[in-house]
mmCIF file of N, CA and C in Angstrom:
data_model
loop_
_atom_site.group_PDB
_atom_site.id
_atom_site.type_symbol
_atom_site.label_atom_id
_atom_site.label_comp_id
_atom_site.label_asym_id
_atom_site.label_seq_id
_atom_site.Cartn_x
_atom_site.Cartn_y
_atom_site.Cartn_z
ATOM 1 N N UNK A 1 12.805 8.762 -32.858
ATOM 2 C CA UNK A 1 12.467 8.053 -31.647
ATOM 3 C C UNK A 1 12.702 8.983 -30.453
ATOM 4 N N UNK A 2 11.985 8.995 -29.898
ATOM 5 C CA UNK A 2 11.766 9.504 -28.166
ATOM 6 C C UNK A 2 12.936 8.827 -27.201
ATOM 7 N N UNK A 3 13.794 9.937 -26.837
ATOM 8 C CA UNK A 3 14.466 9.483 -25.681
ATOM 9 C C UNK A 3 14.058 9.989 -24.469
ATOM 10 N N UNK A 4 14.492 9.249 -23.621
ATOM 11 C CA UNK A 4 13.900 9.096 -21.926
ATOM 12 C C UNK A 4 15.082 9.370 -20.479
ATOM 13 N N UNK A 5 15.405 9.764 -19.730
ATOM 14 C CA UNK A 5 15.667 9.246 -18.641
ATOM 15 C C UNK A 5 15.309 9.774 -17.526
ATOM 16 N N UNK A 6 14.832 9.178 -16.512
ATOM 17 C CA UNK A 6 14.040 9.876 -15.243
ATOM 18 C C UNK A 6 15.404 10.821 -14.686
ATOM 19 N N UNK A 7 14.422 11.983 -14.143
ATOM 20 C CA UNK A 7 15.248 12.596 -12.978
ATOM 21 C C UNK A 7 16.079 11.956 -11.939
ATOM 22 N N UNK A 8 16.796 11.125 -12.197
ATOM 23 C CA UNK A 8 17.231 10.363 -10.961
ATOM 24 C C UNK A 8 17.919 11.205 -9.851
ATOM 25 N N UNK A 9 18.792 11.473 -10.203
ATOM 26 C CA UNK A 9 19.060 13.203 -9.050
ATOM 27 C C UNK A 9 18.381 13.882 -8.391
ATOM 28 N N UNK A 10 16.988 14.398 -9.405
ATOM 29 C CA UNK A 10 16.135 14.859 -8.753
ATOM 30 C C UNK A 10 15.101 14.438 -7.118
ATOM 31 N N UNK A 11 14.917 12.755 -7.965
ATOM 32 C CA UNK A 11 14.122 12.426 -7.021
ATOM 33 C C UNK A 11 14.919 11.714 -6.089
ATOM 34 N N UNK A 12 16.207 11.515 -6.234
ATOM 35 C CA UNK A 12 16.903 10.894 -4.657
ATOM 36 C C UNK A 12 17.852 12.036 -4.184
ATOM 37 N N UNK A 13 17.145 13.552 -4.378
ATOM 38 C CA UNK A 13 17.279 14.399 -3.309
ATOM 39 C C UNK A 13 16.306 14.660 -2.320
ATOM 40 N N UNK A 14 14.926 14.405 -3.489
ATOM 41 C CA UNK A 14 14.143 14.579 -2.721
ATOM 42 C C UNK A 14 13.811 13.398 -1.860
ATOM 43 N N UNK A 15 13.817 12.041 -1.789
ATOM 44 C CA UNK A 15 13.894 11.042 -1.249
ATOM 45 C C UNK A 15 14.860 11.083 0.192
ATOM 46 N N UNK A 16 16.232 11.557 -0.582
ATOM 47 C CA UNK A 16 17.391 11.308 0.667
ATOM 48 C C UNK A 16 17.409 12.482 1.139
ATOM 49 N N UNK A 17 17.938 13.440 0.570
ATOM 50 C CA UNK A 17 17.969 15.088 1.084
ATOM 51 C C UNK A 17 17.272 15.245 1.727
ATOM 52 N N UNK A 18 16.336 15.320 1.280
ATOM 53 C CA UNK A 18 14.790 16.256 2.315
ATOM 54 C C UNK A 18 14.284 14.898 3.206
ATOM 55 N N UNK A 19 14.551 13.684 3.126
ATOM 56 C CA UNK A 19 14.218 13.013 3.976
ATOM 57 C C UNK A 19 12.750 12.562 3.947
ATOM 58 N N UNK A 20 11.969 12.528 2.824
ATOM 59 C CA UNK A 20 11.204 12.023 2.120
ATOM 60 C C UNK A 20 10.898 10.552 2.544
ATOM 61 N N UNK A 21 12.160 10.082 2.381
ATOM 62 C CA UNK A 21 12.098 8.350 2.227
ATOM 63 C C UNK A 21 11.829 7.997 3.987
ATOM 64 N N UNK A 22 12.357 8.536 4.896
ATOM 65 C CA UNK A 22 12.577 8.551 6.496
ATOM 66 C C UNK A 22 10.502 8.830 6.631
ATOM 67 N N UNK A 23 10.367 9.813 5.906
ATOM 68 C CA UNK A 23 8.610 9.923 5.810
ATOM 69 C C UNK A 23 7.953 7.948 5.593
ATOM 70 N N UNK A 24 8.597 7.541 5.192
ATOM 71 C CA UNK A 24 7.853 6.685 4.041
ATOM 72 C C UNK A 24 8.271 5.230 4.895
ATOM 73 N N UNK A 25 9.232 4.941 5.314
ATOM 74 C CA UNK A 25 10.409 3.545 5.508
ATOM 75 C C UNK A 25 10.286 3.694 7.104
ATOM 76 N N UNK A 26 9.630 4.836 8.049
ATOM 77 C CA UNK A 26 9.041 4.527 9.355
ATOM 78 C C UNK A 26 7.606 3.624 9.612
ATOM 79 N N UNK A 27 7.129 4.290 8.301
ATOM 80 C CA UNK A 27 5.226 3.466 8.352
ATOM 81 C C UNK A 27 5.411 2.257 8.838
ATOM 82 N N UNK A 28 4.583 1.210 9.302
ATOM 83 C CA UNK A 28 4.504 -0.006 9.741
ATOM 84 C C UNK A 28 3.887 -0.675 8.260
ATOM 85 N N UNK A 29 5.314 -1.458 8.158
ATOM 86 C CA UNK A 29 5.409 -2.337 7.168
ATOM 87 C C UNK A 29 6.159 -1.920 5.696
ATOM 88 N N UNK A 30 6.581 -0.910 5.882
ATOM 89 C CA UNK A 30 7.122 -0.166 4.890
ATOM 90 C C UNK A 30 9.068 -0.082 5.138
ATOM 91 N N UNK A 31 9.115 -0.933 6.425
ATOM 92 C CA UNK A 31 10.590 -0.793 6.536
ATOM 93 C C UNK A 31 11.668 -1.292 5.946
ATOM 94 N N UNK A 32 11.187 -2.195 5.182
ATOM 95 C CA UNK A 32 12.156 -2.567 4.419
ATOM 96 C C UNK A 32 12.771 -1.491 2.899
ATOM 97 N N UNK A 33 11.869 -0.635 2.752
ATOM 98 C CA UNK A 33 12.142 0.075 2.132
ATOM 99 C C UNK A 33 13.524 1.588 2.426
ATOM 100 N N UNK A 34 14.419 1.073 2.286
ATOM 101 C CA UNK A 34 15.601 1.470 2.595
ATOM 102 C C UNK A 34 16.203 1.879 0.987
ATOM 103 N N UNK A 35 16.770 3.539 1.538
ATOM 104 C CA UNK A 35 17.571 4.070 0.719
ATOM 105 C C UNK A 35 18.430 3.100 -0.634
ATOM 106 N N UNK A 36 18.908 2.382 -0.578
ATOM 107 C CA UNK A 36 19.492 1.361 -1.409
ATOM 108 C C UNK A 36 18.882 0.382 -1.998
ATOM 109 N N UNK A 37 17.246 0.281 -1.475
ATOM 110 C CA UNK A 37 16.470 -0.479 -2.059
ATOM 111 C C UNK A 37 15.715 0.693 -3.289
ATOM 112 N N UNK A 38 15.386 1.690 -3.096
ATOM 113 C CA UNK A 38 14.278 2.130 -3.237
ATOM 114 C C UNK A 38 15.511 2.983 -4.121
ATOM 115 N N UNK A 39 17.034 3.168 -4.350
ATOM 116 C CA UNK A 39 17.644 3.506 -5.312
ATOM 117 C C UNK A 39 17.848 2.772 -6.795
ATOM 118 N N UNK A 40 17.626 1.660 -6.077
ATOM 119 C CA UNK A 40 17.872 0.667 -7.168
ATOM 120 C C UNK A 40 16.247 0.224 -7.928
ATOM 121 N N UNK A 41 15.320 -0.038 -6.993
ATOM 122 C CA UNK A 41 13.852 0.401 -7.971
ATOM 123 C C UNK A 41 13.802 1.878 -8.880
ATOM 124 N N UNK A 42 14.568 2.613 -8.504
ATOM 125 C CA UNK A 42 14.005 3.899 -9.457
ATOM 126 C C UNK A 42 15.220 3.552 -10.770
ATOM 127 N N UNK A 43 16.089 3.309 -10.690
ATOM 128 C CA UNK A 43 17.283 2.468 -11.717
ATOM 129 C C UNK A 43 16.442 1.510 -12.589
ATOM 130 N N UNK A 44 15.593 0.704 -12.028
ATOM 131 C CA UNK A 44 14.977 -0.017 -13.130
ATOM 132 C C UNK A 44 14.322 0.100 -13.503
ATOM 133 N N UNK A 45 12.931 1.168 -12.466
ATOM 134 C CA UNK A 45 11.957 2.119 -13.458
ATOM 135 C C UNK A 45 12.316 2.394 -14.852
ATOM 136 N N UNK A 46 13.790 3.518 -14.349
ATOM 137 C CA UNK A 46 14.073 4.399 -15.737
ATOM 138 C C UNK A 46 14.472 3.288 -16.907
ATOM 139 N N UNK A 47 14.748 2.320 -16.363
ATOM 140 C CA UNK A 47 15.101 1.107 -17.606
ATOM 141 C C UNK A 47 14.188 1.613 -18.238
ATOM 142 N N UNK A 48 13.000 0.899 -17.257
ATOM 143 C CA UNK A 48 11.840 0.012 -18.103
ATOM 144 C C UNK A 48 11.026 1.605 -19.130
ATOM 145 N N UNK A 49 11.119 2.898 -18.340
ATOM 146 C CA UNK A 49 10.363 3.857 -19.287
ATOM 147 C C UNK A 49 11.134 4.015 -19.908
ATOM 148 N N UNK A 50 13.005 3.934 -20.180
ATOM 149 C CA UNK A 50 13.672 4.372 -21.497
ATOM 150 C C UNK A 50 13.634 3.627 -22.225
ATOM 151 N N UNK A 51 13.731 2.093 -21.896
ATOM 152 C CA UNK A 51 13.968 1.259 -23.218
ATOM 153 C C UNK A 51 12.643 0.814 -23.500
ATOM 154 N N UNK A 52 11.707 0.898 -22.829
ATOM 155 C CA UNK A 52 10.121 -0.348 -23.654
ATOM 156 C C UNK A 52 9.429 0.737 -23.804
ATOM 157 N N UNK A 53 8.774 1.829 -23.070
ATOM 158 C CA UNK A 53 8.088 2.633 -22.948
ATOM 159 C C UNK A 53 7.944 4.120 -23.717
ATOM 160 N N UNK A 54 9.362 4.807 -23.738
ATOM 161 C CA UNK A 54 9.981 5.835 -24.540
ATOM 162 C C UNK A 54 9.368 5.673 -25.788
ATOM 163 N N UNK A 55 10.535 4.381 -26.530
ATOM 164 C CA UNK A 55 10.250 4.116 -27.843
ATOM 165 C C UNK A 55 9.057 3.833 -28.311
ATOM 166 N N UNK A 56 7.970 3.510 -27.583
ATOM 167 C CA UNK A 56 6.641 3.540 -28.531
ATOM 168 C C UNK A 56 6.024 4.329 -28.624
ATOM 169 N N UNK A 57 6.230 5.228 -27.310
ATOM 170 C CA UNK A 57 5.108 6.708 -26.970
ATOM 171 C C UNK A 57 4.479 7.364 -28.588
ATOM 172 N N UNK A 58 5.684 8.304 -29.078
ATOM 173 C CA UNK A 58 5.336 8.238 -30.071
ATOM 174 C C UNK A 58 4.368 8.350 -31.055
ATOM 175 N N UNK A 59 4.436 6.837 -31.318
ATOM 176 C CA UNK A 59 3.915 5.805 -32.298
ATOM 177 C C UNK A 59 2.336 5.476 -32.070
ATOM 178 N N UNK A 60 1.991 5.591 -30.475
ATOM 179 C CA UNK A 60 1.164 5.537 -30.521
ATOM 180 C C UNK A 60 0.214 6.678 -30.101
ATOM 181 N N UNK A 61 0.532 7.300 -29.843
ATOM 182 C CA UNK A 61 -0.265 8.788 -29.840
ATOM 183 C C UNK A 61 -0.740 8.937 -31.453
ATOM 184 N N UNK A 62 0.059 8.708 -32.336
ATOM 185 C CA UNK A 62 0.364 8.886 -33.586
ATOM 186 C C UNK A 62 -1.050 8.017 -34.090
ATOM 187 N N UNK A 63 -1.277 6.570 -33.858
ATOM 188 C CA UNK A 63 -1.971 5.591 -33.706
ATOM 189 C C UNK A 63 -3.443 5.681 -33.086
ATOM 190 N N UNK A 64 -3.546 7.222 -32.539
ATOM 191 C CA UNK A 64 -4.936 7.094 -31.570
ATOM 192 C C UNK A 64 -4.941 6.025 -30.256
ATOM 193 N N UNK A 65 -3.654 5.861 -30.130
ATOM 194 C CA UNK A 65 -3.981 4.652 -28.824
ATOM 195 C C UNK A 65 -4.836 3.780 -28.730
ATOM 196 N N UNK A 66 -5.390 3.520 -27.874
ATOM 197 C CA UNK A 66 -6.319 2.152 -26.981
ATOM 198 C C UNK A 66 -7.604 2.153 -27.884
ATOM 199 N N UNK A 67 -7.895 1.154 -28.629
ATOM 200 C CA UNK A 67 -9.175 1.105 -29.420
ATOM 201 C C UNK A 67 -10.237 -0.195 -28.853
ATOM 202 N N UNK A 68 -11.469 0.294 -28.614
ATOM 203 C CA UNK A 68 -11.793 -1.512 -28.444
ATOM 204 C C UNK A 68 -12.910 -1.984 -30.044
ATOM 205 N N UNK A 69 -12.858 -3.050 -30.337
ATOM 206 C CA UNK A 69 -12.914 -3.500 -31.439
ATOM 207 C C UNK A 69 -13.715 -4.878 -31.407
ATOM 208 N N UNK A 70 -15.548 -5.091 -31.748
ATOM 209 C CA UNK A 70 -15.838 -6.243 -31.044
ATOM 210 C C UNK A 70 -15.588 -6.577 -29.939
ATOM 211 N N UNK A 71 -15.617 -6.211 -28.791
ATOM 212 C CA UNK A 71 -15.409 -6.183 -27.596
ATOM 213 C C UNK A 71 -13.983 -6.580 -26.984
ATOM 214 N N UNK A 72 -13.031 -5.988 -27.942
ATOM 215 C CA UNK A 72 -11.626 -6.375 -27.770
ATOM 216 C C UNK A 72 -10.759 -5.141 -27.741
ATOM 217 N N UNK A 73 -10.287 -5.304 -26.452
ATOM 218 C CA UNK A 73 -8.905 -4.044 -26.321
ATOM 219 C C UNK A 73 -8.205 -4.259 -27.356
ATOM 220 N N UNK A 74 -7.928 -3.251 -28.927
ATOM 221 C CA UNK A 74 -6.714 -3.102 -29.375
ATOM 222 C C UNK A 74 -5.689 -2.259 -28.768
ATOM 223 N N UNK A 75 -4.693 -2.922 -28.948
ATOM 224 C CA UNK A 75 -3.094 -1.388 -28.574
ATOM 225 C C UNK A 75 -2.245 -1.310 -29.355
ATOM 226 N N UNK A 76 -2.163 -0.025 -29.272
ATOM 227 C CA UNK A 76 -0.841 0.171 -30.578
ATOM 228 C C UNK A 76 0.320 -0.685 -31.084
ATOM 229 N N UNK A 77 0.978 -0.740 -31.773
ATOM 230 C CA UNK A 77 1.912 -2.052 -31.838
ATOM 231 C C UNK A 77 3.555 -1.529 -30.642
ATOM 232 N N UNK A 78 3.518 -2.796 -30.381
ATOM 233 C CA UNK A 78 4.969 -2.577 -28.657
ATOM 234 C C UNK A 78 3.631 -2.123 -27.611
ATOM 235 N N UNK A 79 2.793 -1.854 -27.124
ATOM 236 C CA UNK A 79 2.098 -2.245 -26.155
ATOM 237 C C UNK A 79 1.723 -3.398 -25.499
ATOM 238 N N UNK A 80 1.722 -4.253 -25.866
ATOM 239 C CA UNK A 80 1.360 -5.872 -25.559
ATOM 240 C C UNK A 80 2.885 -6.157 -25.288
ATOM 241 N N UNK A 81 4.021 -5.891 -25.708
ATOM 242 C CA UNK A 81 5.632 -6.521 -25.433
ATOM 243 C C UNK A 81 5.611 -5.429 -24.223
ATOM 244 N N UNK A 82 5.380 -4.091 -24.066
ATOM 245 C CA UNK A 82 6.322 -3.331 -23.469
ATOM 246 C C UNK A 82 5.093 -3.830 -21.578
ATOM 247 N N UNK A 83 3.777 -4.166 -22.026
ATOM 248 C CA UNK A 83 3.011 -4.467 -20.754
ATOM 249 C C UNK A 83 3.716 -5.565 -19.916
ATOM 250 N N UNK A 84 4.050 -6.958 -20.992
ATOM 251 C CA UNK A 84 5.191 -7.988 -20.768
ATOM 252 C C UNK A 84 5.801 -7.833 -19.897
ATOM 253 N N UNK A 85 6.848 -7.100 -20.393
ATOM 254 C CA UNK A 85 8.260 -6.579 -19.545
ATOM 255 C C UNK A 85 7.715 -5.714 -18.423
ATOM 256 N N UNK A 86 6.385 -4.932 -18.383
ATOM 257 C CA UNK A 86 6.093 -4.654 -16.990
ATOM 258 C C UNK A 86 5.795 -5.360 -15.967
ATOM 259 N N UNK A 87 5.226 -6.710 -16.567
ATOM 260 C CA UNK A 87 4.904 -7.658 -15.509
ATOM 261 C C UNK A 87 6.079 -8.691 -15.311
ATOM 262 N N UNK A 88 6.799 -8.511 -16.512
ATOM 263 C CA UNK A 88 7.968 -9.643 -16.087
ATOM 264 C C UNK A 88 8.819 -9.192 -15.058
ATOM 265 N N UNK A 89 8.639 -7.834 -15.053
ATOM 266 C CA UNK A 89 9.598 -7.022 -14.342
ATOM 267 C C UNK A 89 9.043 -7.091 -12.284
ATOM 268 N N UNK A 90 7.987 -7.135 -12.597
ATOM 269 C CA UNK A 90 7.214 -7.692 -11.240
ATOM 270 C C UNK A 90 6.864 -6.599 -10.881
ATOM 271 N N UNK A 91 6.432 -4.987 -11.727
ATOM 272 C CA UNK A 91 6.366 -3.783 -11.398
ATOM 273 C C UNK A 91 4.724 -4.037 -11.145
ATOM 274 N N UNK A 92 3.827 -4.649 -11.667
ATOM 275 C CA UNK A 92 2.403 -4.708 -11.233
ATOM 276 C C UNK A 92 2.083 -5.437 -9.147
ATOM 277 N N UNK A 93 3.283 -6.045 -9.312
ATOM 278 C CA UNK A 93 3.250 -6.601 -7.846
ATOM 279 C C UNK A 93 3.836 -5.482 -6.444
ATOM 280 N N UNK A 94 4.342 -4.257 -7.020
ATOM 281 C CA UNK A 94 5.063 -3.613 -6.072
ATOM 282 C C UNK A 94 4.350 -2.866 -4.969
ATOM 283 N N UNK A 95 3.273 -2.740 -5.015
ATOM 284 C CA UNK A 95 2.449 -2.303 -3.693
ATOM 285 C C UNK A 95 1.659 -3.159 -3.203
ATOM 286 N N UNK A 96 1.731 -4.629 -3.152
ATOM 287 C CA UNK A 96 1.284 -5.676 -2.852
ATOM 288 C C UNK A 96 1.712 -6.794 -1.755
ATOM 289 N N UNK A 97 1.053 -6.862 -0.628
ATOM 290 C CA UNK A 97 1.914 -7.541 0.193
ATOM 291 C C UNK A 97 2.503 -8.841 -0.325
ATOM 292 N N UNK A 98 3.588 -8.806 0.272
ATOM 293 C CA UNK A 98 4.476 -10.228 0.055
ATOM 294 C C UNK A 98 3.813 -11.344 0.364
ATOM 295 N N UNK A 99 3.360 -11.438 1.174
ATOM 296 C CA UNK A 99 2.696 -13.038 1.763
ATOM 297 C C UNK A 99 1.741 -12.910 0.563
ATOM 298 N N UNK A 100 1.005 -12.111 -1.003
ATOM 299 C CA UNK A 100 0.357 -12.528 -1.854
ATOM 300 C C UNK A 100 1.068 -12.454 -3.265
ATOM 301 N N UNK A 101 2.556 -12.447 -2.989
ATOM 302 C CA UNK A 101 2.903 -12.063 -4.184
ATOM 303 C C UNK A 101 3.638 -10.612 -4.341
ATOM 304 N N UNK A 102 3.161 -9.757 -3.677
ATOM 305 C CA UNK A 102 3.780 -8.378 -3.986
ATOM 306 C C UNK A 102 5.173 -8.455 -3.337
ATOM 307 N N UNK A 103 6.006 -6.507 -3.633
ATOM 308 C CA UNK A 103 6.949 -6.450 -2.885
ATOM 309 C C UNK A 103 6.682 -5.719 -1.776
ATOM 310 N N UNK A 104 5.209 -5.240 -1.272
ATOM 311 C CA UNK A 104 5.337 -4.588 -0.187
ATOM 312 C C UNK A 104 5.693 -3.488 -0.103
ATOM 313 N N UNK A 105 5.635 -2.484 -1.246
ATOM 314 C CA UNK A 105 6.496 -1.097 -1.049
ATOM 315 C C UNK A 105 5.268 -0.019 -1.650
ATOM 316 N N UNK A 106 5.717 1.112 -1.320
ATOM 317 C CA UNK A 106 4.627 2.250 -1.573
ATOM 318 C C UNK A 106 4.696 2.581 -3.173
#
């Protein structure tokens, strides 16, 4: 099995250090996006690519990936659970304004 964990160091130097995020959290409408917010989204990113995402990679490269079949998307097996947990996670809503549902962030 494939293990995972994002650069987290990496990218909240480049975020905080270099001042990246000060680029990003001035835009109009983007202010809520604050250092402590936008630490704790990359924390659950790396969840979601170490624990759902990692473990199938893999398997499905292995699998030929995405097939359609009678006019039907197949996916490898843990694609349909690990998409789940992307949407349960509310990661499809995150560049989406709030007043429709999203969180409003870049």
């Amino acid at each position: 099995m494939t293990s995972y964990d994002a650069p987290l160091a990496d990218m909240r130097f480049l975020l905080h250090d270099l001042g990246l995020l000060k680029s990003v959290n001035g835009l109009p409408g983007l202010e809520e996006a604050t250092g402590d917010l936008v630490d704790a989204v990359l924390e659950e990113a790396n969840k979601l690519a170490r624990d759902k995402l990692a473990p199938i990679n893999h398997a499905a490269d292995l699998a030929g990936g995405s097939k359609m079949e009678n006019g039907v998307v197949r996916t490898p097996d843990g694609w349909k659970e690990a998409y789940d947990a992307f949407v349960e996670g509310g990661w499809n809503a995150v560049p989406f304004n709030p007043d429709f549902g999203g969180q409003g962030l870049p």
